[in-house]
Coordinates of N, CA and C in Angstrom, one line a residue:
M1 N -0.7 4.8 16.8 CA -0.8 3.6 16.0 C -2.1 3.5 15.4
A2 N -2.2 3.1 14.2 CA -3.5 3.0 13.4 C -4.4 2.0 13.9
E3 N -5.7 2.2 13.9 CA -6.6 1.3 14.3 C -6.9 0.2 13.3
T4 N -7.0 -1.0 13.7 CA -7.3 -2.1 12.8 C -8.8 -2.5 13.0
I5 N -9.5 -2.6 11.9 CA -10.9 -2.8 11.8 C -11.2 -4.2 11.2
D6 N -11.9 -5.0 12.0 CA -12.3 -6.4 11.5 C -13.5 -6.1 10.6
L7 N -13.4 -6.3 9.3 CA -14.5 -6.0 8.3 C -15.4 -7.1 8.2
T8 N -15.1 -8.3 8.6 CA -16.0 -9.5 8.4 C -16.5 -10.0 9.8
G9 N -16.0 -9.5 10.9 CA -16.4 -10.0 12.2 C -15.9 -11.3 12.6
D10 N -15.1 -12.0 11.8 CA -14.5 -13.3 12.1 C -13.0 -13.2 12.0
G11 N -12.5 -12.0 11.9 CA -11.0 -11.9 11.7 C -10.5 -12.2 10.4
G12 N -11.4 -12.5 9.5 CA -11.1 -12.9 8.1 C -10.5 -11.8 7.2
V13 N -11.0 -10.6 7.4 CA -10.4 -9.5 6.6 C -10.2 -8.4 7.6
L14 N -9.0 -8.0 7.8 CA -8.6 -6.9 8.7 C -8.0 -5.6 7.9
K15 N -8.5 -4.5 8.3 CA -8.1 -3.3 7.5 C -7.4 -2.3 8.5
T16 N -6.2 -1.9 8.1 CA -5.5 -0.9 9.0 C -5.1 0.3 8.0
A17 N -5.6 1.5 8.3 CA -5.4 2.7 7.5 C -3.9 3.0 7.6
I18 N -3.2 3.2 6.6 CA -1.9 3.6 6.5 C -1.9 5.2 6.2
R19 N -2.7 5.5 5.2 CA -2.8 7.0 4.9 C -4.3 7.2 4.7
K20 N -4.9 8.1 5.4 CA -6.3 8.4 5.4 C -6.6 9.3 4.1
P21 N -7.7 9.2 3.5 CA -8.1 10.1 2.4 C -8.6 11.4 2.9
K22 N -8.7 12.3 2.0 CA -9.5 13.6 2.3 C -10.9 13.3 2.7
A23 N -11.5 14.2 3.5 CA -12.8 14.0 3.9 C -13.8 13.9 2.8
D24 N -13.6 14.7 1.7 CA -14.5 14.7 0.5 C -14.1 13.8 -0.6
A25 N -13.3 12.9 -0.3 CA -12.8 12.0 -1.4 C -13.9 11.0 -1.8
M26 N -13.9 10.6 -3.0 CA -14.9 9.7 -3.6 C -14.7 8.2 -3.2
A27 N -15.7 7.5 -3.0 CA -15.7 6.1 -2.6 C -16.4 5.3 -3.6
P28 N -16.0 4.0 -3.8 CA -16.8 3.2 -4.8 C -18.3 3.2 -4.5
S29 N -19.1 3.2 -5.5 CA -20.6 3.2 -5.3 C -21.2 2.5 -6.4
D30 N -22.5 2.5 -6.5 CA -23.2 1.9 -7.6 C -22.9 2.8 -8.9
S31 N -22.8 4.1 -8.7 CA -22.5 5.0 -9.9 C -21.1 5.0 -10.3
F32 N -20.1 4.6 -9.4 CA -18.7 4.6 -9.6 C -18.2 3.2 -9.1
P33 N -18.5 2.1 -9.7 CA -18.0 0.8 -9.2 C -16.7 0.3 -9.7
L34 N -16.1 1.1 -10.8 CA -14.8 0.6 -11.3 C -13.8 1.3 -10.4
V35 N -12.8 0.6 -10.0 CA -11.7 1.1 -9.2 C -10.4 0.8 -9.8
D36 N -9.5 1.8 -9.6 CA -8.0 1.6 -10.0 C -7.2 1.6 -8.7
V37 N -6.3 0.6 -8.6 CA -5.6 0.5 -7.4 C -4.1 0.2 -7.7
H38 N -3.3 0.6 -6.8 CA -1.9 0.2 -6.6 C -1.8 -0.8 -5.5
Y39 N -1.0 -1.9 -5.5 CA -0.9 -2.8 -4.4 C 0.4 -3.5 -4.4
E40 N 0.5 -4.2 -3.2 CA 1.6 -5.1 -3.1 C 1.2 -6.2 -2.2
G41 N 1.1 -7.4 -2.6 CA 0.8 -8.6 -1.9 C 2.0 -9.2 -1.3
T42 N 1.9 -9.6 0.0 CA 2.9 -10.3 0.7 C 2.4 -11.4 1.6
L43 N 3.1 -12.4 1.8 CA 2.7 -13.5 2.7 C 3.0 -12.9 4.2
A44 N 1.9 -13.0 5.0 CA 2.0 -12.4 6.3 C 3.1 -13.2 7.1
E45 N 3.3 -14.4 6.9 CA 4.3 -15.2 7.7 C 5.7 -14.8 7.5
T46 N 6.0 -14.6 6.2 CA 7.4 -14.3 5.8 C 7.7 -13.0 5.2
G47 N 6.7 -12.3 4.8 CA 6.8 -10.9 4.3 C 7.2 -10.9 2.8
E48 N 7.3 -12.2 2.3 CA 7.7 -12.4 0.8 C 6.6 -11.8 0.0
V49 N 7.1 -10.9 -1.0 CA 6.2 -10.3 -1.9 C 5.8 -11.3 -3.1
F50 N 4.5 -11.5 -3.3 CA 4.2 -12.5 -4.3 C 3.4 -11.8 -5.5
D51 N 3.0 -10.5 -5.3 CA 2.5 -9.8 -6.4 C 2.5 -8.2 -6.1
T52 N 2.7 -7.5 -7.2 CA 2.9 -6.1 -6.9 C 2.6 -5.2 -8.2
T53 N 2.1 -4.1 -8.1 CA 2.0 -3.2 -9.3 C 3.1 -2.1 -9.1
H54 N 3.8 -2.1 -8.0 CA 4.8 -1.0 -7.8 C 6.0 -1.2 -8.7
E55 N 6.4 -2.4 -9.0 CA 7.7 -2.7 -9.8 C 7.6 -2.0 -11.2
D56 N 6.4 -2.2 -11.8 CA 6.3 -1.5 -13.1 C 5.3 -0.3 -13.2
N57 N 5.0 0.1 -11.9 CA 4.1 1.3 -11.8 C 2.8 1.3 -12.6
T58 N 2.2 0.0 -12.6 CA 0.9 -0.1 -13.3 C -0.3 0.1 -12.4
I59 N -1.4 0.3 -12.9 CA -2.7 0.3 -12.2 C -3.4 -0.9 -12.4
F60 N -4.1 -1.5 -11.4 CA -4.9 -2.7 -11.6 C -6.4 -2.2 -11.4
S61 N -7.2 -2.5 -12.4 CA -8.6 -2.0 -12.5 C -9.6 -3.2 -12.4
F62 N -10.6 -3.0 -11.7 CA -11.7 -4.0 -11.6 C -13.0 -3.3 -11.1
E63 N -14.0 -4.1 -11.2 CA -15.4 -3.7 -10.6 C -15.6 -4.2 -9.3
V64 N -15.8 -3.4 -8.3 CA -16.1 -3.9 -6.9 C -17.4 -4.6 -6.8
G65 N -17.3 -5.6 -6.1 CA -18.6 -6.4 -5.7 C -19.0 -7.4 -6.8
T66 N -18.2 -7.7 -7.8 CA -18.6 -8.6 -8.8 C -18.0 -10.0 -8.7
G67 N -17.1 -10.2 -7.7 CA -16.3 -11.4 -7.5 C -15.2 -11.6 -8.5
S68 N -14.8 -10.5 -9.2 CA -13.7 -10.6 -10.1 C -12.3 -10.6 -9.4
V69 N -12.3 -10.4 -8.2 CA -11.1 -10.3 -7.4 C -11.3 -11.2 -6.2
I70 N -10.3 -11.3 -5.3 CA -10.5 -12.0 -4.1 C -11.5 -11.4 -3.2
K71 N -12.2 -12.2 -2.4 CA -13.2 -11.7 -1.5 C -12.8 -10.5 -0.6
A72 N -11.6 -10.6 -0.1 CA -11.1 -9.6 0.8 C -11.0 -8.2 0.2
W73 N -10.7 -8.2 -1.1 CA -10.6 -6.9 -1.8 C -12.1 -6.4 -2.1
D74 N -13.0 -7.2 -2.4 CA -14.4 -6.8 -2.6 C -14.9 -6.2 -1.4
I75 N -14.6 -6.8 -0.2 CA -15.1 -6.3 1.1 C -14.3 -5.0 1.5
A76 N -13.0 -5.0 1.4 CA -12.2 -3.9 1.8 C -12.4 -2.6 1.0
L77 N -12.3 -2.8 -0.3 CA -12.4 -1.6 -1.2 C -13.7 -0.8 -1.1
K78 N -14.8 -1.5 -0.7 CA -16.1 -0.8 -0.5 C -16.0 0.1 0.6
T79 N -15.0 -0.1 1.6 CA -14.9 0.8 2.8 C -13.8 1.9 2.6
M80 N -13.2 1.9 1.4 CA -12.1 2.9 1.1 C -12.6 4.0 0.3
K81 N -11.8 5.1 0.4 CA -12.0 6.4 -0.4 C -10.7 6.6 -1.3
V82 N -10.9 7.4 -2.4 CA -9.8 7.7 -3.3 C -8.7 8.4 -2.4
G83 N -7.5 8.0 -2.6 CA -6.3 8.6 -1.9 C -5.9 7.8 -0.7
E84 N -6.8 6.9 -0.2 CA -6.6 6.1 1.0 C -5.6 5.0 0.7
V85 N -4.7 4.7 1.6 CA -3.8 3.5 1.5 C -4.1 2.7 2.8
A86 N -4.4 1.4 2.6 CA -4.6 0.6 3.7 C -3.9 -0.7 3.7
K87 N -3.6 -1.3 4.8 CA -3.1 -2.7 4.8 C -4.3 -3.6 5.1
I88 N -4.4 -4.5 4.2 CA -5.5 -5.5 4.3 C -4.9 -6.8 4.5
T89 N -5.3 -7.4 5.7 CA -4.7 -8.7 6.1 C -5.9 -9.7 6.0
C90 N -5.8 -10.8 5.3 CA -6.8 -11.7 5.1 C -6.5 -13.2 5.3
K91 N -7.4 -13.9 5.8 CA -7.2 -15.3 6.0 C -7.3 -15.9 4.5
P92 N -6.7 -17.2 4.3 CA -6.8 -17.8 3.0 C -8.1 -17.9 2.3
E93 N -9.1 -18.2 3.2 CA -10.5 -18.3 2.7 C -11.0 -17.0 2.1
Y94 N -10.5 -15.9 2.4 CA -10.9 -14.6 1.8 C -9.9 -14.1 0.7
A95 N -9.0 -15.0 0.5 CA -7.9 -14.6 -0.6 C -8.0 -15.7 -1.7
Y96 N -6.9 -16.5 -1.7 CA -6.8 -17.5 -2.8 C -7.2 -18.9 -2.4
G97 N -7.7 -19.0 -1.2 CA -8.0 -20.3 -0.8 C -6.8 -21.0 0.0
T98 N -6.9 -22.2 0.3 CA -5.9 -22.9 1.0 C -5.1 -24.0 0.2
A99 N -5.4 -24.0 -1.1 CA -4.7 -24.9 -2.0 C -3.3 -24.4 -2.2
G100 N -2.3 -25.2 -2.2 CA -1.0 -24.8 -2.5 C -0.2 -24.4 -1.2
L101 N 1.0 -24.8 -1.1 CA 1.8 -24.6 0.1 C 1.8 -23.1 0.6
L102 N 2.2 -22.2 -0.3 CA 2.3 -20.7 0.1 C 0.9 -20.2 0.5
L103 N -0.1 -20.7 -0.1 CA -1.4 -20.0 0.1 C -2.2 -20.5 1.4
K104 N -1.5 -21.4 2.2 CA -2.1 -21.8 3.4 C -1.9 -20.8 4.5
Y105 N -1.2 -19.8 4.3 CA -0.9 -18.7 5.2 C -1.7 -17.4 4.9
P106 N -2.0 -16.6 5.9 CA -2.6 -15.4 5.7 C -1.8 -14.5 4.7
Q107 N -2.6 -13.6 4.0 CA -1.9 -12.8 3.0 C -2.1 -11.4 3.5
M108 N -1.2 -10.4 3.1 CA -1.4 -9.0 3.4 C -1.2 -8.3 2.1
F109 N -2.1 -7.3 2.0 CA -2.0 -6.4 0.8 C -1.9 -4.9 1.3
E110 N -1.0 -4.2 0.7 CA -1.0 -2.7 1.0 C -1.7 -2.3 -0.3
V111 N -2.9 -1.6 -0.2 CA -3.7 -1.2 -1.3 C -3.9 0.3 -1.2
E112 N -3.7 0.9 -2.4 CA -4.0 2.3 -2.5 C -5.1 2.4 -3.5
L113 N -6.3 3.1 -3.1 CA -7.3 3.4 -4.0 C -7.0 4.7 -4.8
V114 N -6.7 4.5 -6.0 CA -6.3 5.6 -6.9 C -7.4 6.3 -7.5
N115 N -8.5 5.6 -7.9 CA -9.6 6.2 -8.7 C -10.8 5.4 -8.6
C116 N -12.0 6.0 -8.7 CA -13.3 5.3 -8.9 C -13.8 5.9 -10.2
R117 N -14.5 5.0 -11.0 CA -15.0 5.4 -12.2 C -16.3 4.8 -12.5
P118 N -17.1 5.4 -13.4 CA -18.4 4.8 -13.8 C -18.1 3.6 -14.7
R119 N -19.1 2.8 -14.9 CA -19.0 1.7 -15.9 C -18.9 2.4 -17.3
K120 N -18.3 1.7 -18.2 CA -18.2 2.1 -19.6 C -19.7 2.3 -20.1
G121 N -19.9 3.4 -20.8 CA -21.3 3.7 -21.3 C -22.1 4.5 -20.3
S122 N -21.7 4.6 -19.1 CA -22.4 5.4 -18.1 C -22.0 6.8 -18.3
S123 N -22.8 7.8 -17.9 CA -22.4 9.2 -18.1 C -22.1 9.9 -16.8
I124 N -21.1 10.7 -16.8 CA -20.8 11.6 -15.7 C -21.5 12.9 -15.9
S125 N -22.0 13.5 -14.8 CA -22.9 14.6 -15.0 C -22.4 15.7 -15.9
T126 N -21.3 16.1 -15.8 CA -20.8 17.2 -16.7 C -19.2 17.0 -16.9
V127 N -18.7 17.6 -18.0 CA -17.4 17.5 -18.4 C -16.6 18.2 -17.3
S128 N -17.1 19.4 -16.7 CA -16.3 20.1 -15.7 C -16.2 19.2 -14.4
D129 N -17.1 18.3 -14.1 CA -17.0 17.4 -13.0 C -15.9 16.4 -13.2
E130 N -15.7 15.9 -14.5 CA -14.7 14.9 -14.8 C -13.4 15.6 -14.8
K131 N -13.3 16.9 -15.3 CA -12.0 17.6 -15.3 C -11.5 17.8 -13.9
A132 N -12.5 18.2 -13.0 CA -12.2 18.5 -11.5 C -11.8 17.1 -10.9
R133 N -12.4 16.0 -11.2 CA -12.0 14.7 -10.6 C -10.6 14.3 -11.1
L134 N -10.4 14.5 -12.3 CA -9.0 14.2 -12.9 C -7.9 15.0 -12.3
E135 N -8.2 16.3 -12.1 CA -7.2 17.3 -11.5 C -6.9 16.9 -10.1
E136 N -8.0 16.5 -9.3 CA -7.8 16.0 -7.9 C -7.1 14.7 -7.9
L137 N -7.3 13.8 -8.8 CA -6.5 12.6 -8.8 C -5.0 12.9 -9.2
K138 N -4.8 13.8 -10.1 CA -3.4 14.3 -10.4 C -2.7 14.8 -9.1
K139 N -3.4 15.6 -8.3 CA -2.8 16.3 -7.1 C -2.5 15.1 -6.1
Q140 N -3.4 14.2 -6.0 CA -3.2 13.1 -5.1 C -2.0 12.3 -5.4
R141 N -1.8 12.0 -6.6 CA -0.7 11.2 -7.1 C 0.6 12.0 -6.9
E142 N 0.6 13.3 -7.1 CA 1.8 14.2 -6.9 C 2.1 14.1 -5.4
M143 N 1.1 14.1 -4.5 CA 1.3 14.1 -3.1 C 2.0 12.8 -2.7
V144 N 1.5 11.7 -3.3 CA 2.0 10.4 -2.9 C 3.4 10.3 -3.4
A145 N 3.7 10.7 -4.6 CA 5.1 10.7 -5.1 C 6.0 11.5 -4.2
K146 N 5.6 12.7 -3.8 CA 6.4 13.6 -2.9 C 6.6 12.8 -1.5
S147 N 5.5 12.3 -1.0 CA 5.6 11.5 0.3 C 6.6 10.4 0.2
K148 N 6.5 9.6 -1.0 CA 7.4 8.5 -1.1 C 8.9 9.0 -1.2
E149 N 9.1 10.1 -1.9 CA 10.4 10.6 -2.1 C 11.0 11.0 -0.7
E150 N 10.2 11.7 0.0 CA 10.6 12.1 1.4 C 11.0 10.9 2.3
E151 N 10.1 9.8 2.2 CA 10.3 8.6 3.0 C 11.7 7.9 2.6
K152 N 11.9 7.9 1.3 CA 13.2 7.4 0.7 C 14.4 8.2 1.3
K153 N 14.3 9.5 1.2 CA 15.3 10.3 1.7 C 15.6 10.1 3.3
K154 N 14.5 9.9 4.0 CA 14.7 9.7 5.4 C 15.4 8.3 5.7
R155 N 15.0 7.3 4.9 CA 15.6 6.0 5.0 C 17.1 6.0 4.7
E156 N 17.4 6.8 3.6 CA 18.8 6.9 3.2 C 19.6 7.6 4.3
E157 N 19.0 8.7 4.9 CA 19.7 9.4 5.9 C 19.9 8.6 7.2
A158 N 18.9 7.8 7.5 CA 19.0 6.8 8.6 C 20.1 5.8 8.4
K159 N 20.1 5.3 7.2 CA 21.2 4.3 6.8 C 22.6 4.9 7.0
A160 N 22.7 6.1 6.5 CA 24.1 6.8 6.6 C 24.4 7.1 8.0
A161 N 23.5 7.4 8.8 CA 23.7 7.8 10.2 C 24.2 6.4 10.9
A162 N 23.4 5.4 10.6 CA 23.7 4.1 11.2 C 25.2 3.6 10.8
A163 N 25.5 3.8 9.5 CA 26.8 3.4 9.1 C 27.9 4.1 9.7
A164 N 27.7 5.5 10.0 CA 28.6 6.4 10.6 C 28.8 5.9 12.1
R165 N 27.7 5.6 12.8 CA 27.9 5.1 14.1 C 28.7 3.8 14.3
I166 N 28.4 2.9 13.3 CA 29.1 1.6 13.3 C 30.6 1.8 13.0
Q167 N 30.9 2.7 12.0 CA 32.3 3.0 11.7 C 33.0 3.7 12.9
A168 N 32.3 4.6 13.6 CA 32.8 5.2 14.9 C 33.2 4.2 15.8
K169 N 32.3 3.2 16.1 CA 32.5 2.1 17.1 C 33.7 1.3 16.6
L170 N 33.8 1.0 15.4 CA 35.0 0.2 14.9 C 36.3 1.0 15.0
D171 N 36.3 2.3 14.8 CA 37.4 3.1 14.9 C 37.8 3.2 16.3
A172 N 36.9 3.3 17.3 CA 37.1 3.3 18.7 C 37.9 2.1 19.2
K173 N 37.4 0.9 18.7 CA 38.0 -0.4 19.1 C 39.4 -0.5 18.6
K174 N 39.6 0.0 17.3 CA 40.9 -0.1 16.7 C 42.0 0.7 17.6
N175 N 41.5 2.0 18.0 CA 42.3 2.9 18.8 C 42.5 2.6 20.2
Q176 N 41.8 1.6 20.7 CA 41.8 1.3 22.2 C 43.2 0.8 22.6
G177 N 43.8 0.0 21.9 CA 45.1 -0.6 22.2 C 46.3 0.3 21.8
K178 N 46.2 1.3 21.0 CA 47.3 2.1 20.6 C 47.6 3.1 21.6
G179 N 48.9 3.5 21.6 CA 49.4 4.5 22.5 C 49.9 3.9 23.9
K180 N 49.7 2.7 24.1 CA 50.1 2.1 25.4 C 51.5 1.4 25.1
A181 N 52.4 1.6 25.9 CA 53.7 1.0 25.8 C 53.6 -0.5 26.3
K182 N 54.2 -1.4 25.6 CA 54.2 -2.8 26.0 C 55.4 -3.1 26.6
A183 N 55.4 -3.8 27.8 CA 56.7 -4.1 28.5 C 57.2 -5.4 27.8
K184 N 58.6 -5.5 27.7 CA 59.2 -6.7 27.1 C 60.0 -7.4 28.1

């Protein structure tokens, strides 16, 4: 089971690694403060999805540490590396506040850090470094896609096996009474 880390010390922002990054993966920094993420936000109480980039396969981009996103994201993304997927659970005061009925409950976000970039106008040391970074990003996305496809296949196989077991039980119940002569 993955370890859950309390990033704030008060239980306000909890991070659980779902997929660890490569050891040499890039992390947000002063040189690379812009991040691209995929995410899905759900209410912790009900599991109801309230926001996601998965439906339209978009990337959400922002600058870490500027307050342009909820506090929990500014805190959590600073601890992540490219390729990492983590479940971020946060109390309302680290998310959208407690205004509104749905937002009185803790929120959970499954966040994938897709990329770290420099601010516009900043320079990256060389073109070859940028090409290598983009190639690595492409490989990571391909691995994620392959992993998701494998997970989907496993889920479909499990559903088919469960359906077969249920059908076998139903057939067994139907055949229980057959073949016995009834006395009149």
